[in-house]
Structure formats: C-alpha cells, structure tokens
Coordinates of C-alpha atoms in Angstrom, one line a residue:
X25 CA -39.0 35.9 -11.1
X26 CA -41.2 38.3 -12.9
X27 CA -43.7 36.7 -15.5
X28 CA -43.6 36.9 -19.8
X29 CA -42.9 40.2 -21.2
X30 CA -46.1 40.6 -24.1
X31 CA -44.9 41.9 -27.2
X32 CA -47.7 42.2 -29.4
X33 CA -49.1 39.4 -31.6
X34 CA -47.6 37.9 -34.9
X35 CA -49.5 39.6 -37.7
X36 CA -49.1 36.1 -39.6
X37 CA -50.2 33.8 -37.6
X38 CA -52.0 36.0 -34.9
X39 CA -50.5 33.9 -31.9
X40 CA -48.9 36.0 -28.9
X41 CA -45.5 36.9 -29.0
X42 CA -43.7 36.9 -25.5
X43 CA -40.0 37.9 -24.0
X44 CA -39.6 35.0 -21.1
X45 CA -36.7 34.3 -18.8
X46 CA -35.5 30.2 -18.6
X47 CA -32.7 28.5 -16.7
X48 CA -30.3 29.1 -19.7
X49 CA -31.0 33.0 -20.0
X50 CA -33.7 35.5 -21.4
X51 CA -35.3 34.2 -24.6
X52 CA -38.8 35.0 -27.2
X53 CA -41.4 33.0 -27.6
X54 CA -44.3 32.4 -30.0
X55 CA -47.8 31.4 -29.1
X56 CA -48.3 29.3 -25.5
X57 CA -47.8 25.9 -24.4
X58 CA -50.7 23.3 -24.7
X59 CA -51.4 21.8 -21.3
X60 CA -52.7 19.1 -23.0
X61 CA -49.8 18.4 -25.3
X62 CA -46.7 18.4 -23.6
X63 CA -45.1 16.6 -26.5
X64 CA -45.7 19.9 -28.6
X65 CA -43.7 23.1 -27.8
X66 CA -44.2 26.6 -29.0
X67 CA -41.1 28.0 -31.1
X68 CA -38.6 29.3 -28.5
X69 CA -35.2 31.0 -29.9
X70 CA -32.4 32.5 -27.2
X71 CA -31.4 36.2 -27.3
X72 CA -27.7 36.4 -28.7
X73 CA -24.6 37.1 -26.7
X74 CA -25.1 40.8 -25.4
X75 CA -28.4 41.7 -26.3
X76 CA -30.3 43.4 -23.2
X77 CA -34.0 41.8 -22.7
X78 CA -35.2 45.6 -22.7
X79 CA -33.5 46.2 -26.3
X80 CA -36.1 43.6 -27.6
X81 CA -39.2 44.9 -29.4
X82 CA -42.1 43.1 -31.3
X83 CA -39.5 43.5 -34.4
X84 CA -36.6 41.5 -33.4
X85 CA -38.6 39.1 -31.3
X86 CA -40.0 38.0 -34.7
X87 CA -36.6 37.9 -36.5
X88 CA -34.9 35.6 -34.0
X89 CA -38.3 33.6 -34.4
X90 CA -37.8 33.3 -37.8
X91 CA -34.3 31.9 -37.6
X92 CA -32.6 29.6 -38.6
X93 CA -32.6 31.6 -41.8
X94 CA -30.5 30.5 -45.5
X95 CA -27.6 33.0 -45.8
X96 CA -26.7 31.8 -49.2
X97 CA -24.5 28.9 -50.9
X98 CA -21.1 28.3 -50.2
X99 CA -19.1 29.8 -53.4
X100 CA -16.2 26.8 -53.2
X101 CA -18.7 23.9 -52.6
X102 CA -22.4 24.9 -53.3
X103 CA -23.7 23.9 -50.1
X104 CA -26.0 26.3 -48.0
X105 CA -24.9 28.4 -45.5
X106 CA -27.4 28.5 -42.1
X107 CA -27.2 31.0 -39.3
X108 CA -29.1 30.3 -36.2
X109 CA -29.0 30.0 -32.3
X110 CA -28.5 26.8 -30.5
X111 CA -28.4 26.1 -26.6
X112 CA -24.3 27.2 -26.7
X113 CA -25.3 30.5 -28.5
X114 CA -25.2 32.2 -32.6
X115 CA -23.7 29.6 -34.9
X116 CA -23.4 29.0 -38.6
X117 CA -23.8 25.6 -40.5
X118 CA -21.9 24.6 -43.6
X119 CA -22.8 21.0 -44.3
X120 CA -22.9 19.2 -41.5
X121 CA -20.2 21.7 -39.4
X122 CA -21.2 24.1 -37.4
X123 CA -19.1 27.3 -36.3
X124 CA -19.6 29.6 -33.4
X125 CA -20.9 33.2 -34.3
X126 CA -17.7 35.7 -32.9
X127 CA -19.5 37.9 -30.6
X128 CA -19.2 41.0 -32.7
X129 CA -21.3 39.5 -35.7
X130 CA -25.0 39.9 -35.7
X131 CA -26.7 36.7 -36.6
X132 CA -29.8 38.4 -38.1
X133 CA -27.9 40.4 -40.7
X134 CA -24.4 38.5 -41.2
X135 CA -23.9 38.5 -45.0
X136 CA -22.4 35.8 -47.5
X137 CA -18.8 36.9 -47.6
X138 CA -18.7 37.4 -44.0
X139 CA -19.9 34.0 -43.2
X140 CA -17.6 32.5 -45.4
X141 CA -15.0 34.2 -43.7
X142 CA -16.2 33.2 -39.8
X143 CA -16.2 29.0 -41.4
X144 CA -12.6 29.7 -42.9
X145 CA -11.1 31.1 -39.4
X146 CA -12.7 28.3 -37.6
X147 CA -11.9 25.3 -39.5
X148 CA -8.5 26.6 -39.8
X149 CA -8.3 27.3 -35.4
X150 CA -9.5 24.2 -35.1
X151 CA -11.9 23.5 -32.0
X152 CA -14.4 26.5 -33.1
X153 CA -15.9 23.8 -35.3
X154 CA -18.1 21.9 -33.1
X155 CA -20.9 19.5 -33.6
X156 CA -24.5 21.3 -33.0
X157 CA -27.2 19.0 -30.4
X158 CA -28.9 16.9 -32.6
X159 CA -31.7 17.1 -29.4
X160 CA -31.8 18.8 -26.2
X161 CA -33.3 16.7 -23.9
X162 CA -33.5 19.0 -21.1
X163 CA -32.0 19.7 -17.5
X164 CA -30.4 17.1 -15.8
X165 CA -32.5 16.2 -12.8
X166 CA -29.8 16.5 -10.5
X167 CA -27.9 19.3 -11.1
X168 CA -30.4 21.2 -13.9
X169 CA -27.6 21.2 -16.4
X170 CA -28.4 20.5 -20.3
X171 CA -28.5 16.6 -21.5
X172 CA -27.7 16.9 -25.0
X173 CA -27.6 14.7 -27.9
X174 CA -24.9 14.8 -30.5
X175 CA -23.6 13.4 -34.0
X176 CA -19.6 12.1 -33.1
X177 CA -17.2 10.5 -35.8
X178 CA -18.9 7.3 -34.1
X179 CA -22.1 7.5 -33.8
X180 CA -24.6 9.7 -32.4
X181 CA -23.5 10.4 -27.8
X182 CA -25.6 11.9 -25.1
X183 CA -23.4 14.5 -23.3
X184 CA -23.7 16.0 -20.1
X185 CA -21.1 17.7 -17.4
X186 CA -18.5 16.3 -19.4
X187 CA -19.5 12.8 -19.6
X188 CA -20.5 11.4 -22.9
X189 CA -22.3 8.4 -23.3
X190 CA -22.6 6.9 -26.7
X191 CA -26.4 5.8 -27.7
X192 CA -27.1 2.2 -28.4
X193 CA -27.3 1.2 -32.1
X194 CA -30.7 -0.6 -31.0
X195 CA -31.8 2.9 -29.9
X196 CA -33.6 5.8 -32.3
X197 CA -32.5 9.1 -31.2
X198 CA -35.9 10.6 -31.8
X199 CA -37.3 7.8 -29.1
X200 CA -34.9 8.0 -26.1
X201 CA -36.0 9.5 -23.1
X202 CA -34.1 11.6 -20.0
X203 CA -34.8 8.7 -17.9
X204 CA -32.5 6.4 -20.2
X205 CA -30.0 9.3 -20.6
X206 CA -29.4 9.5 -17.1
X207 CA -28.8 6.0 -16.8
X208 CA -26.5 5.4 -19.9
X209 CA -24.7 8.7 -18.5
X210 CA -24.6 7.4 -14.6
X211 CA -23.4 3.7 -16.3
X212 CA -20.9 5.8 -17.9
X213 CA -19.5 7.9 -15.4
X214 CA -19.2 4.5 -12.9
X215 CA -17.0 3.2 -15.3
X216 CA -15.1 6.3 -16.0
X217 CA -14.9 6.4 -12.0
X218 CA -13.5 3.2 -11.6
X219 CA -11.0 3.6 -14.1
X220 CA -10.0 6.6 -12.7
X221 CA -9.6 4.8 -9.2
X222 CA -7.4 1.9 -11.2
X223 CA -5.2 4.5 -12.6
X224 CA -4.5 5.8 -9.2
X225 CA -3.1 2.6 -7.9
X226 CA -1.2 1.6 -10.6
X227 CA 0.5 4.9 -10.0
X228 CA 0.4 4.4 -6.2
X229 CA 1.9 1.0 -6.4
X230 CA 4.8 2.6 -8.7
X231 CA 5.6 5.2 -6.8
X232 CA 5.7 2.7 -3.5
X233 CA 8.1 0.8 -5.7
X234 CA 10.2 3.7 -6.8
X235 CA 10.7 5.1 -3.1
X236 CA 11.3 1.6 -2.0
X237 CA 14.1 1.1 -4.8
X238 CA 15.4 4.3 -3.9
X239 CA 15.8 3.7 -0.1
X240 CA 17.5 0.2 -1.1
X241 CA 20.1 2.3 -3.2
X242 CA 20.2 5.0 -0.2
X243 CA 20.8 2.2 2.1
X244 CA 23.5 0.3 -0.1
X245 CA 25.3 3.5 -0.6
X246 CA 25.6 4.3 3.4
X247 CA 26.9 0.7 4.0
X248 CA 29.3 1.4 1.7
X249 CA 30.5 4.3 3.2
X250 CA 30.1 3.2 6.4
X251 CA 32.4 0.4 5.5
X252 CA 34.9 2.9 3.8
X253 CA 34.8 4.6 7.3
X254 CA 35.7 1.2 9.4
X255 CA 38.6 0.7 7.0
X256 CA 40.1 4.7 7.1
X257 CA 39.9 4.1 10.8
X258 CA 41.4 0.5 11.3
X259 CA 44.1 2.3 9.1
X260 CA 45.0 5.2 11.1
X261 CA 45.4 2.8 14.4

C-alpha cells in the first residue's frame, strides 16, 4: 500500500496534514502519532461517501478536520443541530438521535433548513435514525471488523458482526478494553448459539411428531379402506 499523501501543514497549529489509507477506507489526518503515547491519537476524520482521495486538497482536508461542526438550533425544539462523520459515514445529530447524511448532501456545507428536513424524513422512515458509537474500540482480532460501543434503550452494548453484548453496570465505558469486548461478545454469541441449537430441536422433535401423526392417520385411513375392500368383495361372492 502506498504511504501518507502530505498535504501541507495547518497554518494554526503548524502540525502536518496527511491523506492516509485504513482498513475502513481513505481518510485525513492531523499531526502524527506519538510512539510513546499510544493512548493519545492524532485527529483522524473519514472522506464522505463519493469523494475521490485525489479530489482532496490542503483545503478540505482541514474542513473535514474541523468537523463535527454546529449547523444551527432546531427551530421546533432549540436543540443544536451537529453534522459530522462517524465510522458508518456523514450523519447529523439532533439531541441525542442521529440520522444518516443521504448521499447527495454535502456534510461541509448542509444548511439549517436542509438539515431539518434530512431529521424529519428519517424519524418519520424509521430505521434511518440510528444510535451513533459512543467508542470505537477497534478491529476485531479475528476477523478485523469494528467493535463498537453504543447507547440502547437499556443501557449502553458492545456490537460487533451482529452480536450485541450489553456492558456490565459494574463496568465504565471509558475503561473497558478489546480484550473484555471480545469476551462479553464470544459469552454472548455461545449463548445465542445454543439457543439457536435448542430452537432447532424443539422444531425437529415437532416435526418428527407431525409426520409421525400423519403416517398414523395415513395408516388408519388404508385399514379402512382396505377393510371396505374385504367387505365389497365377500359381497360380490
């Protein structure tokens, strides 16, 4: 894989401004990581849904940097509306929903009305209103897919591949690590597995039970028939 794309420098804060390439797609970054700090990360934002790597100059790089970014307050409730990019792409917040950008609206220059519009179709479709990762934990280190955390109606979960595992009440979302998500998600997918198995035979054993209660009825019915038969015959001699 080729190496950082350098942009030029931030005139503010004079740090390096770079276009890399990651697991999840092309995205900018400001400044370089500290070897010595792996806790602290330079700002990293995503390029948007459709944007070429090669369309992105020292310009935009520092836009998406600066995002999220305050589009205004809502006019029906007061509350401010957010547009930024998450792991699943351009989104806008309204409290604490959050609504996927449509592909045709740029998030860097998506007005007021407009963004009141985008919340209004989604909460109205229902399922474009989703709940944004409260923390990204990383790749999964089996299959390198994302380990997220999330707010749920019950309590904060850690998903991943489809399996959700809620987070321990015990348990501060700031200090969990990958090594416990994996193992609240592995606990969870057993269980989910063995369910899975216990549905199947309960619907094994009915279905042994239907066809046997069917071949009784099959059987009955010949007998009868056969008996009908015996009795046309003895008739006719």
């Amino acid at each position: 894989n080729a190496g950082p794309k350098q942009l030029g420098d931030d005139p503010e804060t004079g740090l390096p401004v770079s276009l890399r390439k990651g697991p999840y797609g092309h995205y900018v970054q400001l400044g370089e990581a500290d070897p010595d700090d792996k806790e602290k990360k330079p700002k990293r934002t995503g390029l948007p849904r459709g944007t070429a790597p090669g369309e992105v100059d020292l310009d935009r790089a520092l836009r998406l940097l600066s995002l999220p970014r305050d589009i205004g307050a809502h006019p029906e409730d007061g509350k401010p509306i957010v547009a930024g990019i998450g792991r699943y792409g351009p989104f806008l917040k309204h409290g604490d929903k959050y609504v996927s950008l449509p592909k045709d609206d740029d998030i860097l220059t998506i007005g007021l009305n407009r963004a009141v519009t985008v919340i209004a179709e989604g909460k109205s479709r229902g399922g474009r209103v989703t709940a944004e990762p409260l923390r990204e934990l990383g790749a999964h280190p089996d299959d390198e897919k994302p380990v997220v955390i999330k707010k749920g109606r019950y309590g904060p979960y850690i998903e991943h591949n489809r399996i959700f595992a809620s987070v321990p009440k015990s348990v501060e979302i700031e200090d969990i690590t990958m090594e416990q998500a994996v193992t609240l998600l592995a606990e969870k997918a057993a269980k989910k597995s063995k369910k899975a198995k216990k549905s199947t035979a309960k619907k094994s054993t009915a279905r042994k039970a239907a066809s046997k209660k069917t071949a009784a009825k099959k059987a009955k019915a010949n007998s009868a028939a056969d008996g009908k038969a015996d009795d046309h015959a003895q008739a006719e001699t």
